[in-house]
Short mmCIF file of C-alpha atoms in Angstrom, two decimals:
data_model
loop_
_atom_site.label_atom_id
_atom_site.label_comp_id
_atom_site.label_asym_id
_atom_site.label_seq_id
_atom_site.Cartn_x
_atom_site.Cartn_y
_atom_site.Cartn_z
CA UNK A 1 -111.17 49.80 74.28
CA UNK A 2 -110.70 46.35 72.81
CA UNK A 3 -113.35 45.15 70.42
CA UNK A 4 -114.09 41.98 72.33
CA UNK A 5 -113.28 41.59 76.00
CA UNK A 6 -113.28 38.60 78.29
CA UNK A 7 -112.01 37.93 81.76
CA UNK A 8 -108.81 35.97 81.25
CA UNK A 9 -109.35 33.84 84.34
CA UNK A 10 -108.53 31.25 85.36
CA UNK A 11 -112.07 30.49 86.37
CA UNK A 12 -112.19 27.47 88.64
CA UNK A 13 -115.40 25.58 89.34
CA UNK A 14 -116.00 22.21 91.00
CA UNK A 15 -117.19 19.28 88.94
CA UNK A 16 -120.95 19.34 88.49
CA UNK A 17 -121.27 23.09 89.02
CA UNK A 18 -122.36 25.73 86.54
CA UNK A 19 -119.58 27.67 84.84
CA UNK A 20 -120.46 31.15 83.66
CA UNK A 21 -118.32 32.82 81.02
CA UNK A 22 -118.83 36.42 79.99
CA UNK A 23 -117.96 38.52 76.98
CA UNK A 24 -118.56 42.13 76.01
CA UNK A 25 -118.12 43.74 72.63
CA UNK A 26 -117.80 47.30 71.47
CA UNK A 27 -119.28 47.35 67.97
CA UNK A 28 -123.05 47.75 68.11
CA UNK A 29 -123.24 46.68 64.49
CA UNK A 30 -122.09 43.16 65.32
CA UNK A 31 -124.48 40.54 64.04
CA UNK A 32 -123.34 37.11 65.14
CA UNK A 33 -121.70 35.80 68.24
CA UNK A 34 -119.77 32.60 68.71
CA UNK A 35 -118.30 30.58 71.49
CA UNK A 36 -115.31 28.37 70.84
CA UNK A 37 -113.47 25.96 73.06
CA UNK A 38 -109.74 25.61 72.59
CA UNK A 39 -107.61 22.96 74.21
CA UNK A 40 -103.93 23.68 74.59
CA UNK A 41 -102.09 23.31 71.31
CA UNK A 42 -105.28 22.65 69.35
CA UNK A 43 -107.43 24.63 67.00
CA UNK A 44 -110.67 26.19 68.30
CA UNK A 45 -113.82 24.09 68.21
CA UNK A 46 -117.18 25.74 67.71
CA UNK A 47 -119.50 25.21 70.67
CA UNK A 48 -122.41 27.32 69.56
CA UNK A 49 -123.46 30.57 67.97
CA UNK A 50 -126.23 33.04 68.66
CA UNK A 51 -127.53 36.04 66.79
CA UNK A 52 -130.84 36.91 68.43
CA UNK A 53 -131.38 38.41 71.84
CA UNK A 54 -132.22 35.90 74.51
CA UNK A 55 -131.10 32.42 75.35
CA UNK A 56 -130.10 29.53 73.16
CA UNK A 57 -129.62 26.10 74.64
CA UNK A 58 -127.69 23.14 73.26
CA UNK A 59 -127.22 20.25 75.64
CA UNK A 60 -125.27 21.42 78.67
CA UNK A 61 -124.49 24.76 77.04
CA UNK A 62 -126.60 27.91 77.03
CA UNK A 63 -125.61 31.08 75.23
CA UNK A 64 -127.19 34.35 76.26
CA UNK A 65 -127.17 37.51 74.18
CA UNK A 66 -128.12 41.03 75.17
CA UNK A 67 -127.45 43.39 72.31
CA UNK A 68 -128.56 46.47 74.25
CA UNK A 69 -125.89 45.78 76.83
CA UNK A 70 -123.45 44.44 74.22
CA UNK A 71 -123.02 41.36 76.30
CA UNK A 72 -122.91 37.66 75.50
CA UNK A 73 -122.39 34.82 77.92
CA UNK A 74 -121.98 31.07 77.96
CA UNK A 75 -123.25 28.85 80.73
CA UNK A 76 -121.96 25.32 81.10
CA UNK A 77 -124.13 23.13 83.30
CA UNK A 78 -122.86 20.03 85.08
CA UNK A 79 -119.27 21.03 84.36
CA UNK A 80 -116.87 18.18 83.75
CA UNK A 81 -113.07 18.07 84.03
CA UNK A 82 -113.03 17.57 80.26
CA UNK A 83 -114.54 21.04 79.92
CA UNK A 84 -111.28 22.50 81.21
CA UNK A 85 -110.04 24.61 78.33
CA UNK A 86 -109.84 28.17 77.10
CA UNK A 87 -113.14 29.57 75.88
CA UNK A 88 -113.02 32.14 73.13
CA UNK A 89 -115.78 34.59 72.39
CA UNK A 90 -115.88 35.73 68.76
CA UNK A 91 -117.94 38.38 67.04
CA UNK A 92 -118.84 38.60 63.39
CA UNK A 93 -119.96 41.90 61.95
CA UNK A 94 -121.37 40.82 58.65
CA UNK A 95 -121.73 37.76 56.48
CA UNK A 96 -118.43 36.89 54.91
CA UNK A 97 -116.37 39.06 57.20
CA UNK A 98 -113.75 37.85 59.61
CA UNK A 99 -114.28 37.03 63.23
CA UNK A 100 -112.90 39.23 65.98
CA UNK A 101 -111.84 37.16 68.95
CA UNK A 102 -111.68 37.97 72.60
CA UNK A 103 -108.59 37.03 74.60
CA UNK A 104 -110.27 33.93 75.99
CA UNK A 105 -111.16 32.75 79.47
CA UNK A 106 -109.34 29.79 80.90
CA UNK A 107 -111.73 27.43 82.67
CA UNK A 108 -110.59 24.82 85.12
CA UNK A 109 -113.10 22.23 86.35
CA UNK A 110 -111.85 20.59 89.48
CA UNK A 111 -112.72 16.90 90.07
CA UNK B 1 -120.37 20.28 58.19
CA UNK B 2 -117.51 22.03 56.53
CA UNK B 3 -114.18 20.23 56.70
CA UNK B 4 -111.01 22.21 56.51
CA UNK B 5 -107.70 20.43 56.17
CA UNK B 6 -104.54 22.25 57.10
CA UNK B 7 -101.06 20.92 56.48
CA UNK B 8 -98.57 20.51 58.03
CA UNK B 9 -99.79 20.35 61.61
CA UNK B 10 -96.35 21.23 62.89
CA UNK B 11 -93.06 22.26 61.41
CA UNK B 12 -89.64 23.17 62.71
CA UNK B 13 -87.41 25.17 60.41
CA UNK B 14 -84.14 26.99 60.54
CA UNK B 15 -84.03 30.75 60.71
CA UNK B 16 -83.91 32.26 57.24
CA UNK B 17 -85.77 29.47 55.48
CA UNK B 18 -89.31 29.54 54.10
CA UNK B 19 -92.27 27.46 55.13
CA UNK B 20 -95.48 26.85 53.21
CA UNK B 21 -98.74 26.10 54.96
CA UNK B 22 -101.69 24.71 53.00
CA UNK B 23 -105.34 25.10 53.82
CA UNK B 24 -107.92 23.11 51.90
CA UNK B 25 -111.68 23.27 52.11
CA UNK B 26 -112.82 19.76 51.39
CA UNK B 27 -116.56 19.96 50.93
CA UNK B 28 -117.33 23.41 49.64
CA UNK B 29 -115.85 26.19 47.58
CA UNK B 30 -114.15 28.88 49.61
CA UNK B 31 -113.87 32.17 47.80
CA UNK B 32 -112.29 33.71 50.86
CA UNK B 33 -109.97 32.28 53.48
CA UNK B 34 -109.01 33.99 56.70
CA UNK B 35 -105.56 33.40 58.16
CA UNK B 36 -105.10 33.87 61.86
CA UNK B 37 -102.05 33.76 64.07
CA UNK B 38 -101.98 32.88 67.73
CA UNK B 39 -98.98 33.51 69.94
CA UNK B 40 -98.70 31.58 73.24
CA UNK B 41 -101.35 32.52 75.78
CA UNK B 42 -102.88 35.02 73.39
CA UNK B 43 -106.00 35.01 71.30
CA UNK B 44 -106.35 34.62 67.57
CA UNK B 45 -105.42 37.67 65.55
CA UNK B 46 -106.38 38.06 61.94
CA UNK B 47 -103.31 38.29 59.72
CA UNK B 48 -104.75 38.41 56.25
CA UNK B 49 -107.65 37.54 54.04
CA UNK B 50 -107.06 35.59 50.87
CA UNK B 51 -109.42 35.90 47.96
CA UNK B 52 -109.62 33.40 45.14
CA UNK B 53 -108.18 34.87 41.99
CA UNK B 54 -107.14 38.19 43.48
CA UNK B 55 -104.63 39.69 45.84
CA UNK B 56 -104.81 39.05 49.53
CA UNK B 57 -105.52 41.83 51.98
CA UNK B 58 -103.32 42.16 55.02
CA UNK B 59 -104.01 43.52 58.46
CA UNK B 60 -102.05 46.44 59.75
CA UNK B 61 -98.60 45.44 60.89
CA UNK B 62 -98.47 42.24 58.84
CA UNK B 63 -95.79 42.34 56.14
CA UNK B 64 -97.21 41.20 52.84
CA UNK B 65 -93.76 40.46 51.44
CA UNK B 66 -92.99 38.19 54.34
CA UNK B 67 -96.28 36.33 54.51
CA UNK B 68 -97.11 35.37 50.96
CA UNK B 69 -100.64 34.21 50.35
CA UNK B 70 -101.86 32.42 47.29
CA UNK B 71 -105.47 31.47 46.69
CA UNK B 72 -105.33 29.97 43.25
CA UNK B 73 -108.40 27.78 43.51
CA UNK B 74 -111.67 27.63 45.39
CA UNK B 75 -110.40 24.79 47.56
CA UNK B 76 -106.83 25.76 48.33
CA UNK B 77 -105.17 28.71 49.99
CA UNK B 78 -101.50 28.74 50.98
CA UNK B 79 -99.51 30.88 53.35
CA UNK B 80 -95.76 31.01 52.91
CA UNK B 81 -93.65 32.43 55.68
CA UNK B 82 -90.53 33.68 53.95
CA UNK B 83 -87.17 34.13 55.63
CA UNK B 84 -88.64 32.91 58.89
CA UNK B 85 -87.25 34.16 62.17
CA UNK B 86 -87.80 32.95 65.73
CA UNK B 87 -90.35 35.73 66.33
CA UNK B 88 -92.50 34.16 63.60
CA UNK B 89 -92.90 31.06 65.75
CA UNK B 90 -96.62 30.81 66.34
CA UNK B 91 -99.76 28.81 65.73
CA UNK B 92 -101.21 29.59 62.30
CA UNK B 93 -104.87 28.76 61.64
CA UNK B 94 -107.06 29.14 58.59
CA UNK B 95 -110.80 29.28 58.23
CA UNK B 96 -112.90 29.71 55.11
CA UNK B 97 -115.84 32.02 54.88
CA UNK B 98 -119.13 31.49 53.18
CA UNK B 99 -120.88 29.75 56.04
CA UNK B 100 -120.57 32.18 58.92
CA UNK B 101 -122.92 30.29 61.13
CA UNK B 102 -120.69 27.24 61.04
CA UNK B 103 -117.20 28.60 61.23
CA UNK B 104 -114.76 25.73 61.11
CA UNK B 105 -111.05 26.06 61.51
CA UNK B 106 -108.19 24.11 60.10
CA UNK B 107 -106.26 21.98 62.53
CA UNK B 108 -103.64 24.68 62.79
CA UNK B 109 -99.93 24.66 62.09
CA UNK B 110 -97.45 25.01 64.90
CA UNK B 111 -94.41 26.75 63.45
CA UNK B 112 -91.18 26.77 65.40
CA UNK B 113 -88.23 28.65 63.95
CA UNK B 114 -84.88 27.79 65.45
#
């Protein structure tokens, strides 16, 4: 079992819709969870992080964490074509340790 | 926020030559730098961890004699790909630690070995 799993996609949604991206992780000791957006040929950009169970909202983005289910998700409201990218889920076990990345989900927002 | 400068952003080199990639943390002292590699259509995989003033630690399957890491100061870590071969062509990315809640990456270096 891979440490961090994501559906590779592509996930296609129409412009203005809600895009839902999911991620599961295997290590129950994981502490922090991150969502990155990566455009082709570019370095990942941090969207948001979450470390407590529940929801965390930032603009059009909402991260949801359920540690009991070892599940973290990212919702993108009012999706725009510019949101088309690969979204990487990353997990951090402890302060100062490296991130473990999922394979990424490719999102395509259709105009 | 943290600013990480990585140089060069892209490089093409001949097989058998060496390439050095620099990663600088511009606004804080990075005692540790993580180096990741990303092959096309794959996710980021940790290659090695560089520690200021001590030897780097390498992930399983990464040759330490091929990927030389130097972390001589708190603001600079370098990765040298020695005797590069086409299979080393990849996207190399660095990120410092110390602020896990704001993980910023360097711009990445696209290495193409011909």
